[in-house]
CSV table of C-alpha atoms in Angstrom, one decimal:
chain,number,residue,atom,x,y,z
U,1,MET,CA,107.1,72.6,110.9
U,2,SER,CA,106.0,71.9,107.6
U,3,GLU,CA,108.5,70.8,104.7
U,4,LEU,CA,107.4,73.9,102.8
U,5,GLN,CA,108.5,76.2,105.8
U,6,GLN,CA,111.9,74.3,106.7
U,7,PRO,CA,114.2,76.2,104.3
U,8,PHE,CA,113.0,79.5,105.0
U,9,VAL,CA,112.9,78.9,109.0
U,10,ALA,CA,116.7,77.8,108.4
U,11,ASP,CA,117.5,80.9,106.5
U,12,LEU,CA,115.8,82.9,109.2
U,13,ARG,CA,117.7,81.1,111.9
U,14,ARG,CA,121.1,81.9,110.1
U,15,ALA,CA,120.5,85.6,109.5
U,16,ALA,CA,119.1,86.0,113.2
U,17,ASP,CA,122.2,84.4,114.6
U,18,GLY,CA,124.4,86.3,112.2
U,19,LEU,CA,122.9,89.6,113.5
U,20,ALA,CA,123.1,88.5,117.1
U,21,HIS,CA,126.8,88.0,116.5
U,22,ALA,CA,127.3,91.2,114.8
U,23,GLN,CA,125.7,92.9,117.8
U,24,ALA,CA,127.6,91.0,120.2
U,25,SER,CA,131.1,91.9,118.4
U,26,GLY,CA,130.0,95.6,119.0
U,27,LEU,CA,129.1,96.5,115.3
U,28,ALA,CA,127.1,99.5,115.3
U,29,VAL,CA,123.7,99.4,113.6
U,30,GLU,CA,124.8,101.4,110.6
U,31,ALA,CA,127.4,98.7,109.9
U,32,MET,CA,126.8,96.9,106.6
U,33,ALA,CA,126.9,93.5,108.0
U,34,VAL,CA,124.1,94.5,110.3
U,35,SER,CA,121.6,95.9,107.7
U,36,MET,CA,122.4,93.0,105.3
U,37,TYR,CA,121.5,90.6,108.0
U,38,VAL,CA,118.1,92.3,108.6
U,39,ARG,CA,117.7,92.4,105.0
U,40,ASP,CA,118.2,88.5,105.1
U,41,ILE,CA,115.7,88.3,107.9
U,42,ALA,CA,113.2,90.4,106.0
U,43,ASP,CA,113.4,88.0,102.8
U,44,ALA,CA,112.9,85.0,104.9
U,45,LEU,CA,109.8,86.5,106.7
U,46,TYR,CA,108.5,87.4,103.4
U,47,CYS,CA,108.7,83.8,102.4
U,48,LEU,CA,107.1,82.6,105.5
U,49,ARG,CA,104.4,85.0,104.7
U,50,LEU,CA,104.8,87.1,107.8
U,51,THR,CA,104.6,90.1,106.1
U,52,ARG,CA,104.1,92.5,109.0
U,53,HIS,CA,107.3,91.4,110.6
U,54,ALA,CA,108.9,91.6,107.0
U,55,GLU,CA,107.8,94.9,106.4
U,56,LEU,CA,109.3,96.3,109.7
U,57,ALA,CA,112.7,94.4,109.3
U,58,GLU,CA,113.0,96.0,105.7
U,59,ARG,CA,112.3,99.5,107.0
U,60,LEU,CA,114.8,99.1,109.9
U,61,ALA,CA,117.5,97.8,107.4
U,62,ARG,CA,116.6,100.7,105.1
U,63,GLN,CA,116.9,103.3,108.0
U,64,ALA,CA,120.1,101.8,109.2
U,65,THR,CA,122.0,102.0,105.6
U,66,SER,CA,120.8,105.7,105.4
U,67,GLY,CA,122.2,106.6,108.7
U,68,PHE,CA,119.3,107.3,110.7
U,69,PRO,CA,120.1,108.0,114.5
U,70,ASN,CA,118.9,106.6,117.6
U,71,LEU,CA,118.1,103.0,116.2
U,72,GLN,CA,120.0,101.1,118.6
U,73,ASP,CA,117.0,100.5,121.0
U,74,LEU,CA,114.8,99.5,118.1
U,75,PHE,CA,117.3,97.0,116.9
U,76,VAL,CA,117.1,95.3,120.5
U,77,VAL,CA,113.0,95.3,120.2
U,78,PHE,CA,113.5,93.7,116.7
U,79,SER,CA,115.9,91.1,117.7
U,80,GLN,CA,113.6,89.9,120.7
U,81,LEU,CA,110.4,89.7,118.5
U,82,VAL,CA,112.6,87.5,115.8
U,83,ALA,CA,113.8,85.4,118.8
U,84,GLU,CA,110.1,84.9,119.5
U,85,LEU,CA,108.9,83.9,116.0
U,86,LEU,CA,112.0,81.5,115.8
U,87,GLN,CA,110.9,79.6,118.9
U,88,ALA,CA,107.4,79.1,117.8
U,89,LEU,CA,108.4,78.1,114.5
U,90,GLU,CA,111.0,75.9,115.4
U,91,GLY,CA,108.7,74.3,117.9
U,92,GLY,CA,106.3,73.2,115.1
U,93,ASP,CA,103.9,76.1,115.3
U,94,PHE,CA,102.8,76.8,111.7
U,95,ASP,CA,100.7,79.9,112.4
U,96,ALA,CA,103.5,81.6,114.6
U,97,ALA,CA,102.0,85.1,113.6
U,98,THR,CA,98.8,84.4,115.6
U,99,SER,CA,99.9,82.3,118.5
U,100,LEU,CA,102.3,84.7,120.0
U,101,GLY,CA,100.0,86.5,122.4
U,102,PRO,CA,99.1,90.0,122.7
U,103,GLU,CA,102.3,91.2,124.3
U,104,HIS,CA,104.3,90.3,121.0
U,105,HIS,CA,102.0,92.0,118.8
U,106,GLN,CA,101.7,95.1,121.1
U,107,GLN,CA,105.6,95.2,120.6
U,108,LEU,CA,105.2,95.1,117.0
U,109,ALA,CA,102.9,98.1,117.0
U,110,ARG,CA,105.3,100.0,119.1
U,111,LEU,CA,108.1,99.3,117.0
U,112,ALA,CA,106.1,100.1,113.8
U,113,ALA,CA,105.2,103.5,115.4
U,114,GLU,CA,108.7,104.3,116.4
U,115,LEU,CA,110.1,103.5,112.7
U,116,SER,CA,107.3,105.6,111.1
U,117,GLY,CA,108.6,108.5,113.5
U,118,GLN,CA,111.9,108.4,111.6
U,119,GLY,CA,111.2,110.7,108.7
U,120,GLU,CA,109.2,108.0,106.4
U,121,ALA,CA,105.5,107.2,105.6
U,122,ALA,CA,103.7,105.6,108.6
U,123,ILE,CA,103.5,102.0,108.8
U,124,ASP,CA,99.8,100.6,109.1
U,125,LEU,CA,99.8,97.1,110.3
U,126,SER,CA,96.2,96.6,109.5
U,127,GLY,CA,96.6,97.3,105.9
U,128,LEU,CA,95.2,95.7,103.2
U,129,ALA,CA,98.1,94.2,101.8
U,130,TYR,CA,99.0,92.4,104.8
U,131,ARG,CA,95.8,90.9,105.0
U,132,ALA,CA,96.1,89.6,101.6
U,133,THR,CA,99.3,88.0,102.0
U,134,ASP,CA,98.4,86.4,105.1
U,135,GLN,CA,95.4,84.8,103.8
U,136,LEU,CA,97.3,83.2,100.7
U,137,PRO,CA,96.1,79.8,100.4
U,138,ASP,CA,98.3,76.6,99.8
U,139,PRO,CA,99.0,76.7,95.9
U,140,MET,CA,98.3,73.0,95.6
U,141,ILE,CA,94.8,73.3,97.0
U,142,GLN,CA,92.0,72.9,94.4
U,143,GLN,CA,94.8,73.6,91.8
U,144,ALA,CA,92.5,71.9,89.1
U,145,ASP,CA,89.8,74.7,89.8
U,146,ALA,CA,92.3,77.3,89.4
U,147,GLN,CA,92.8,76.1,85.6
U,148,VAL,CA,91.3,78.4,83.5
U,149,THR,CA,91.5,79.0,79.7
U,150,GLN,CA,91.2,82.1,77.5
U,151,GLY,CA,88.0,83.1,76.5
U,152,ASP,CA,87.0,83.9,72.7
U,153,SER,CA,84.1,86.4,73.2
U,154,ASP,CA,84.8,88.5,76.3
U,155,ASP,CA,88.6,89.0,76.2
U,156,ILE,CA,90.2,92.3,76.4
U,157,ASP,CA,91.6,93.5,73.0
U,158,LEU,CA,95.6,93.9,74.2
U,159,SER,CA,96.2,95.7,70.8
U,160,ASP,CA,93.8,98.5,72.0
U,161,MET,CA,96.0,98.9,75.2
U,162,GLN,CA,98.5,101.9,74.5
U,163,GLY,CA,100.3,101.9,77.8
U,164,LEU,CA,102.2,98.6,78.1
U,165,VAL,CA,105.8,98.9,76.9
U,166,TYR,CA,106.1,95.4,75.6
U,167,PHE,CA,103.3,96.0,73.3
U,168,GLN,CA,104.7,99.0,71.9
U,169,GLY,CA,108.1,97.6,70.3
U,170,ASN,CA,111.3,99.0,71.4
U,171,SER,CA,111.5,100.8,75.0
U,172,ASN,CA,114.3,103.0,73.5
U,173,ASP,CA,111.6,104.8,71.2
U,174,LEU,CA,110.4,106.7,74.4
U,175,VAL,CA,110.0,110.5,73.3
U,176,GLU,CA,110.6,113.1,75.6
U,177,SER,CA,107.7,115.6,74.2
U,178,ASP,CA,104.8,113.0,74.5
U,179,ASN,CA,105.8,112.0,77.9
U,180,ALA,CA,106.3,115.5,79.0
U,181,GLN,CA,102.9,116.3,77.5
U,182,ALA,CA,101.1,113.6,79.4
U,183,ALA,CA,102.6,114.5,82.8
U,184,ALA,CA,101.5,118.4,82.1
U,185,ALA,CA,98.1,117.4,81.5
U,186,ASP,CA,97.8,116.9,85.1
U,187,ALA,CA,101.0,118.4,87.1
U,188,ASN,CA,99.0,118.8,90.2
U,189,ASP,CA,98.3,115.0,90.4
U,190,ALA,CA,101.9,114.0,89.8
U,191,ALA,CA,103.9,112.6,92.7
U,192,SER,CA,106.5,115.3,91.9
U,193,PRO,CA,105.1,118.0,90.0
U,194,GLY,CA,107.0,119.3,87.0
U,195,LEU,CA,108.7,116.2,86.3
U,196,SER,CA,107.7,113.4,83.8
U,197,ILE,CA,108.1,109.8,82.8
U,198,TYR,CA,110.7,110.9,80.8
U,199,ASP,CA,112.6,112.5,83.7
U,200,ARG,CA,112.0,109.0,85.7
U,201,THR,CA,113.3,107.0,82.9
U,202,ARG,CA,116.7,109.1,82.6
U,203,GLY,CA,117.0,109.2,86.3
U,204,LEU,CA,116.3,105.4,86.7
U,205,GLN,CA,118.9,104.8,83.9
U,206,ARG,CA,121.6,107.2,85.7
U,207,LEU,CA,121.1,105.6,89.1
U,208,GLN,CA,121.6,102.1,87.4
U,209,ALA,CA,124.8,103.3,85.8
U,210,MET,CA,126.0,104.6,89.2
U,211,ALA,CA,125.3,101.3,91.0
U,212,GLN,CA,127.2,99.6,88.4
U,213,PHE,CA,130.0,101.8,88.7
U,214,LEU,CA,129.9,101.1,92.7
U,215,GLY,CA,130.1,97.5,91.8
U,216,ASP,CA,133.3,97.8,89.8
U,217,SER,CA,134.9,99.9,92.5
U,218,GLY,CA,136.8,97.2,94.3
U,219,SER,CA,135.3,97.7,97.6
U,220,ASP,CA,132.6,95.2,98.5
U,221,GLU,CA,131.3,97.0,101.6
U,222,LEU,CA,131.1,100.5,99.8
U,223,ALA,CA,129.5,99.0,97.0
U,224,ARG,CA,126.8,97.3,98.8
U,225,ARG,CA,126.1,100.2,100.8
U,226,GLY,CA,126.1,102.5,98.1
U,227,GLN,CA,124.0,100.4,95.9
U,228,LEU,CA,121.4,100.0,98.5
U,229,MET,CA,121.2,103.9,98.9
U,230,LEU,CA,120.7,104.2,95.6
U,231,ALA,CA,118.0,101.6,95.3
U,232,ASP,CA,115.9,103.4,98.1
U,233,HIS,CA,116.2,106.8,95.9
U,234,ALA,CA,115.1,104.6,92.8
U,235,ASP,CA,112.2,103.5,94.8
U,236,TRP,CA,110.8,107.1,95.5
U,237,MET,CA,111.6,107.9,91.8
U,238,VAL,CA,109.6,105.4,90.5
U,239,GLY,CA,106.5,107.4,91.8
U,240,ILE,CA,107.3,110.1,89.4
U,241,GLY,CA,104.3,110.8,87.0
U,242,GLN,CA,102.4,108.1,88.5
U,243,GLU,CA,98.5,108.4,88.5
U,244,VAL,CA,96.2,108.4,91.4
U,245,LEU,CA,94.1,105.4,91.3
U,246,ALA,CA,91.0,107.2,93.0
U,247,LYS,CA,90.7,109.5,90.2
U,248,ARG,CA,90.9,106.9,87.5
U,249,LEU,CA,88.7,104.3,89.3
U,250,TYR,CA,86.1,107.0,90.1
U,251,GLY,CA,82.6,105.6,89.0
U,252,LEU,CA,83.7,102.0,88.8
U,253,SER,CA,82.4,101.2,92.3
U,254,ARG,CA,79.9,102.6,94.7
U,255,THR,CA,82.6,102.9,97.1
U,256,LEU,CA,86.3,103.7,96.7
U,257,ASP,CA,88.9,103.2,99.7
U,258,LEU,CA,92.3,104.0,97.8
U,259,GLY,CA,93.7,106.8,99.9
U,260,ASP,CA,96.6,108.4,97.8
U,261,LEU,CA,97.5,105.0,95.9
U,262,ARG,CA,99.3,105.7,92.8
U,263,ALA,CA,100.5,103.4,89.7
U,264,ASP,CA,101.9,103.9,86.1
U,265,SER,CA,99.5,105.0,83.5
U,266,ASP,CA,99.9,101.5,81.9
U,267,VAL,CA,99.3,99.5,84.9
U,268,VAL,CA,96.1,101.8,85.6
U,269,ASP,CA,94.8,101.3,82.0
U,270,TYR,CA,94.9,97.8,82.6
U,271,LEU,CA,93.2,98.0,85.9
U,272,VAL,CA,90.2,100.0,84.2
U,273,ALA,CA,90.0,97.7,81.4
U,274,MET,CA,90.1,94.4,83.6
U,275,LEU,CA,87.2,96.1,86.1
U,276,GLY,CA,85.0,96.9,83.0
U,277,GLN,CA,84.8,93.2,82.4
U,278,LEU,CA,83.5,92.5,85.7
U,279,PRO,CA,80.3,93.2,87.6
U,280,GLN,CA,80.6,96.5,89.5
U,281,PRO,CA,81.9,95.8,92.9
U,282,SER,CA,80.2,97.6,95.9
U,283,LYS,CA,83.5,98.5,97.4
U,284,ILE,CA,87.2,98.8,95.9
U,285,THR,CA,89.7,98.9,98.7
U,286,GLY,CA,93.6,99.2,98.1
U,287,SER,CA,96.9,99.0,99.8
U,288,VAL,CA,100.4,98.7,98.6
U,289,GLN,CA,103.4,97.0,99.9
U,290,SER,CA,107.2,96.3,98.4
U,291,GLN,CA,106.0,98.2,95.0
U,292,THR,CA,103.0,95.9,94.7
U,293,LEU,CA,99.3,97.1,94.6
U,294,PHE,CA,96.9,94.8,96.4
U,295,ILE,CA,93.1,95.7,95.3
U,296,GLU,CA,90.2,94.2,96.9
U,297,LEU,CA,87.0,93.9,95.1
U,298,ALA,CA,83.9,93.4,97.3
U,299,ASP,CA,80.7,91.6,96.6
U,300,ILE,CA,81.5,90.2,93.2
U,301,PRO,CA,81.4,86.8,92.0
U,302,ALA,CA,84.8,85.4,91.3
U,303,ASN,CA,83.8,82.5,89.2
U,304,ALA,CA,85.6,80.8,86.2
U,305,PRO,CA,83.9,83.0,83.6
U,306,ALA,CA,85.0,86.2,85.5
U,307,LEU,CA,88.5,85.1,86.1
U,308,GLU,CA,88.6,84.0,82.3
U,309,ARG,CA,87.8,87.7,81.0
U,310,ILE,CA,90.6,89.3,82.7
U,311,ASN,CA,93.0,86.4,83.2
U,312,HIS,CA,95.1,87.2,80.1
U,313,ALA,CA,95.5,90.9,81.0
U,314,MET,CA,96.4,90.1,84.7
U,315,GLN,CA,99.4,88.0,83.3
U,316,VAL,CA,100.5,90.9,81.0
U,317,VAL,CA,100.8,93.1,84.0
U,318,ASN,CA,102.8,90.4,85.9
U,319,GLY,CA,99.8,89.9,88.8
U,320,ARG,CA,97.6,87.3,89.8
U,321,LEU,CA,94.3,87.0,90.8
U,322,GLN,CA,93.2,85.5,94.3
U,323,PRO,CA,89.2,84.6,94.7
U,324,VAL,CA,88.3,85.2,98.3
U,325,ASP,CA,84.8,85.2,100.1
U,326,ASN,CA,82.3,87.0,98.2
U,327,GLY,CA,85.0,88.9,96.3
U,328,LEU,CA,88.3,88.9,94.6
U,329,TRP,CA,91.8,90.3,95.2
U,330,MET,CA,93.9,91.8,92.5
U,331,ILE,CA,97.8,91.6,93.1
U,332,LEU,CA,99.9,93.3,90.9
U,333,PRO,CA,103.1,95.8,90.3
U,334,LYS,CA,102.4,99.3,90.7
U,335,SER,CA,104.9,100.0,87.8
U,336,LEU,CA,106.5,97.8,85.2
U,337,SER,CA,109.4,99.7,84.7
U,338,ARG,CA,110.5,99.1,88.5
U,339,LEU,CA,109.0,96.1,90.4
U,340,ARG,CA,109.8,93.8,93.4
U,341,VAL,CA,110.9,90.3,91.8
U,342,VAL,CA,111.7,86.8,93.1
U,343,PRO,CA,115.2,85.9,91.4
U,344,PHE,CA,116.3,82.4,91.2
U,345,MET,CA,119.2,80.5,89.8
U,346,ARG,CA,118.9,77.5,87.1
U,347,GLY,CA,121.6,75.9,85.4
U,348,GLY,CA,124.2,78.9,86.2
U,349,GLN,CA,121.7,81.3,85.0
U,350,ARG,CA,119.9,84.0,86.9
U,351,TYR,CA,116.0,84.3,86.2
U,352,ALA,CA,113.2,86.3,88.1
U,353,ILE,CA,109.5,86.3,88.3
U,354,SER,CA,107.3,89.0,89.7
U,355,TRP,CA,106.9,89.2,93.6
U,356,ALA,CA,103.3,89.4,92.9
U,357,GLN,CA,103.0,86.1,91.2
U,358,PHE,CA,105.0,84.3,93.9
U,359,LEU,CA,103.3,81.8,96.2
U,360,SER,CA,105.8,79.4,97.7
U,361,ALA,CA,109.0,77.4,97.2
U,362,GLU,CA,109.6,73.9,98.5
U,363,THR,CA,112.4,71.5,98.3
U,364,CYS,CA,112.1,68.9,95.5
U,365,THR,CA,112.9,65.3,95.7
U,366,LYS,CA,111.8,64.6,91.9
U,367,PRO,CA,114.4,63.0,89.8
U,368,ARG,CA,113.4,65.2,87.0
U,369,GLY,CA,111.4,68.4,86.2
U,370,VAL,CA,109.6,69.9,83.3
U,371,ASP,CA,108.7,73.6,83.2
U,372,LEU,CA,108.5,76.5,80.7
U,373,LEU,CA,112.3,76.5,81.0
U,374,GLY,CA,112.7,72.8,79.7
U,375,GLU,CA,113.8,69.8,81.3
U,376,VAL,CA,115.9,69.7,84.3
U,377,ASP,CA,117.9,66.5,86.3
U,378,ALA,CA,117.6,66.5,89.8
U,379,PRO,CA,116.0,69.8,90.6
U,380,ARG,CA,116.7,71.2,94.4
U,381,LEU,CA,113.9,73.4,94.8
U,382,ARG,CA,110.4,73.9,93.3
U,383,ILE,CA,108.7,77.5,92.9
U,384,HIS,CA,104.9,77.8,93.1
U,385,GLY,CA,103.3,80.6,91.4
U,386,GLN,CA,100.3,82.2,89.9
U,387,SER,CA,100.1,84.1,86.7
U,388,GLY,CA,96.4,85.7,86.4
U,389,ALA,CA,94.4,82.8,87.4
U,390,GLU,CA,96.9,80.1,86.4
U,391,PRO,CA,99.1,78.2,88.6
U,392,PHE,CA,102.6,77.4,87.4
U,393,VAL,CA,105.7,75.6,88.8
U,394,LEU,CA,109.3,76.3,88.2
U,395,TYR,CA,112.2,74.4,89.3
U,396,ALA,CA,115.5,75.9,90.7
U,397,ASP,CA,118.8,75.4,92.1
U,398,ALA,CA,118.4,78.2,94.4
U,399,VAL,CA,116.1,80.8,95.3
U,400,LEU,CA,118.0,84.3,95.8
U,401,PRO,CA,117.1,87.2,98.3
U,402,PHE,CA,114.1,89.0,96.7
U,403,THR,CA,114.7,92.5,95.2
U,404,VAL,CA,113.4,95.3,93.6
U,405,ALA,CA,114.7,95.5,90.1
U,406,ASN,CA,114.5,97.9,87.1
U,407,ALA,CA,112.9,96.3,84.1
U,408,PHE,CA,114.3,96.8,80.6
U,409,VAL,CA,112.1,95.3,77.5
U,410,LEU,CA,113.7,93.3,74.7
U,411,PRO,CA,113.4,95.1,71.2
U,412,GLN,CA,111.2,93.5,69.1
U,413,VAL,CA,114.4,92.6,66.7
U,414,VAL,CA,115.5,90.1,69.5
U,415,ALA,CA,114.2,86.5,69.4
U,416,ALA,CA,113.1,85.2,72.6
U,417,PRO,CA,110.3,82.8,74.0
U,418,GLU,CA,106.8,84.5,74.6
U,419,TRP,CA,107.2,84.0,78.3
U,420,VAL,CA,110.6,86.2,78.2
U,421,ALA,CA,109.6,89.9,78.4
U,422,GLY,CA,113.3,91.2,78.8
U,423,VAL,CA,115.9,91.6,81.6
U,424,LEU,CA,115.9,92.7,85.2
U,425,VAL,CA,118.7,94.5,87.0
U,426,GLY,CA,118.6,94.4,90.9
U,427,GLU,CA,120.3,96.1,93.6
U,428,ASP,CA,123.5,94.0,93.0
U,429,ALA,CA,123.6,95.0,89.2
U,430,GLN,CA,123.5,91.7,88.1
U,431,LEU,CA,121.4,90.9,84.9
U,432,MET,CA,118.2,88.1,85.2
U,433,SER,CA,115.9,86.9,82.6
U,434,TRP,CA,112.6,88.5,83.2
U,435,LEU,CA,110.0,85.6,82.9
U,436,ILE,CA,106.3,86.1,82.5
U,437,PRO,CA,104.5,82.8,82.7
U,438,THR,CA,101.4,82.8,80.2
């Protein structure tokens, strides 16, 4: 087992043992302890890049929290799959996902089919998002080649972009009539006809207030269960007013395979602008996982000049660029109002980066570390990430469970470093400083 894997395998073991103990104690699958252990398993699996297993764990936990019936047998199958994974990982098999044999993957597919039949969207284990995450390179390999600088002549003019909130000033300046007019322009394409971005913003604010109220209720189990259910509803609500990618990207490639993928207008504006700076790909393929878009551009040169032209724009939308053979991945949140993040602790403070920019974390033996947050003595963990095409390192005392968080942009009158976009509030209603390494 590699040093990088060890902390996450240990987390996976602790969560799996906790789940086994809870089940042996006779707890029902809808009990809070059971769903919490499964969510911890999902977080560890994501860190280990076992994205297929992690997605199933996340779906299973969500359905248990929501009170779906007849999940007991699915929990048994899931526990067996996790036990097989742990046996391979603790046996030193780095590529556990591909070494477990066809029977394991058949069980995985059957579990996906069962969970897809529980009233939610179908799970496609062959999806683009899984291939992108499974193919992640080691962040330290060819690091020098990945360091690119911002070009002078072909840059995207960020001042011309009208969608992104932190180039528009205070997020409180949102005007109902403007947003309602934008939504009405194409109501048939909206995820929920008749509702606008304004409705979404108000709804997310109310859900956040309810989560805070539950957190102050004095009952930890009630608060956690309620907050998880509110988070699931917020994930649905964020789709209100989003645009269909296939419609906006029409004509930018000879072939589009985007299905019904949707994203916020500001994110789509940036995608269109970035694609306009690149040679036309032969095909654009897309998928979504955990509120994150995975866009593959086929048959284009992913060289340094091409990356330089779109690097800053991708940093602004909290994403990363990943060159692959004869193509390029663009990985970014589908909304900058609500996105999946990686929280971490540093000096008693909570920070978070976009999950789309996170690569890995490892134990750190250096006596001192320096990053964009400043100097730190005896850091415990080192986080590797990539902002646009540029790798970055952050030092942390602890990496917290991944979460989907609401984003609140700092008003212009508030002084802050350029890499602080605002604050994030996750499922537990705790504030986190939102970092955007640039």
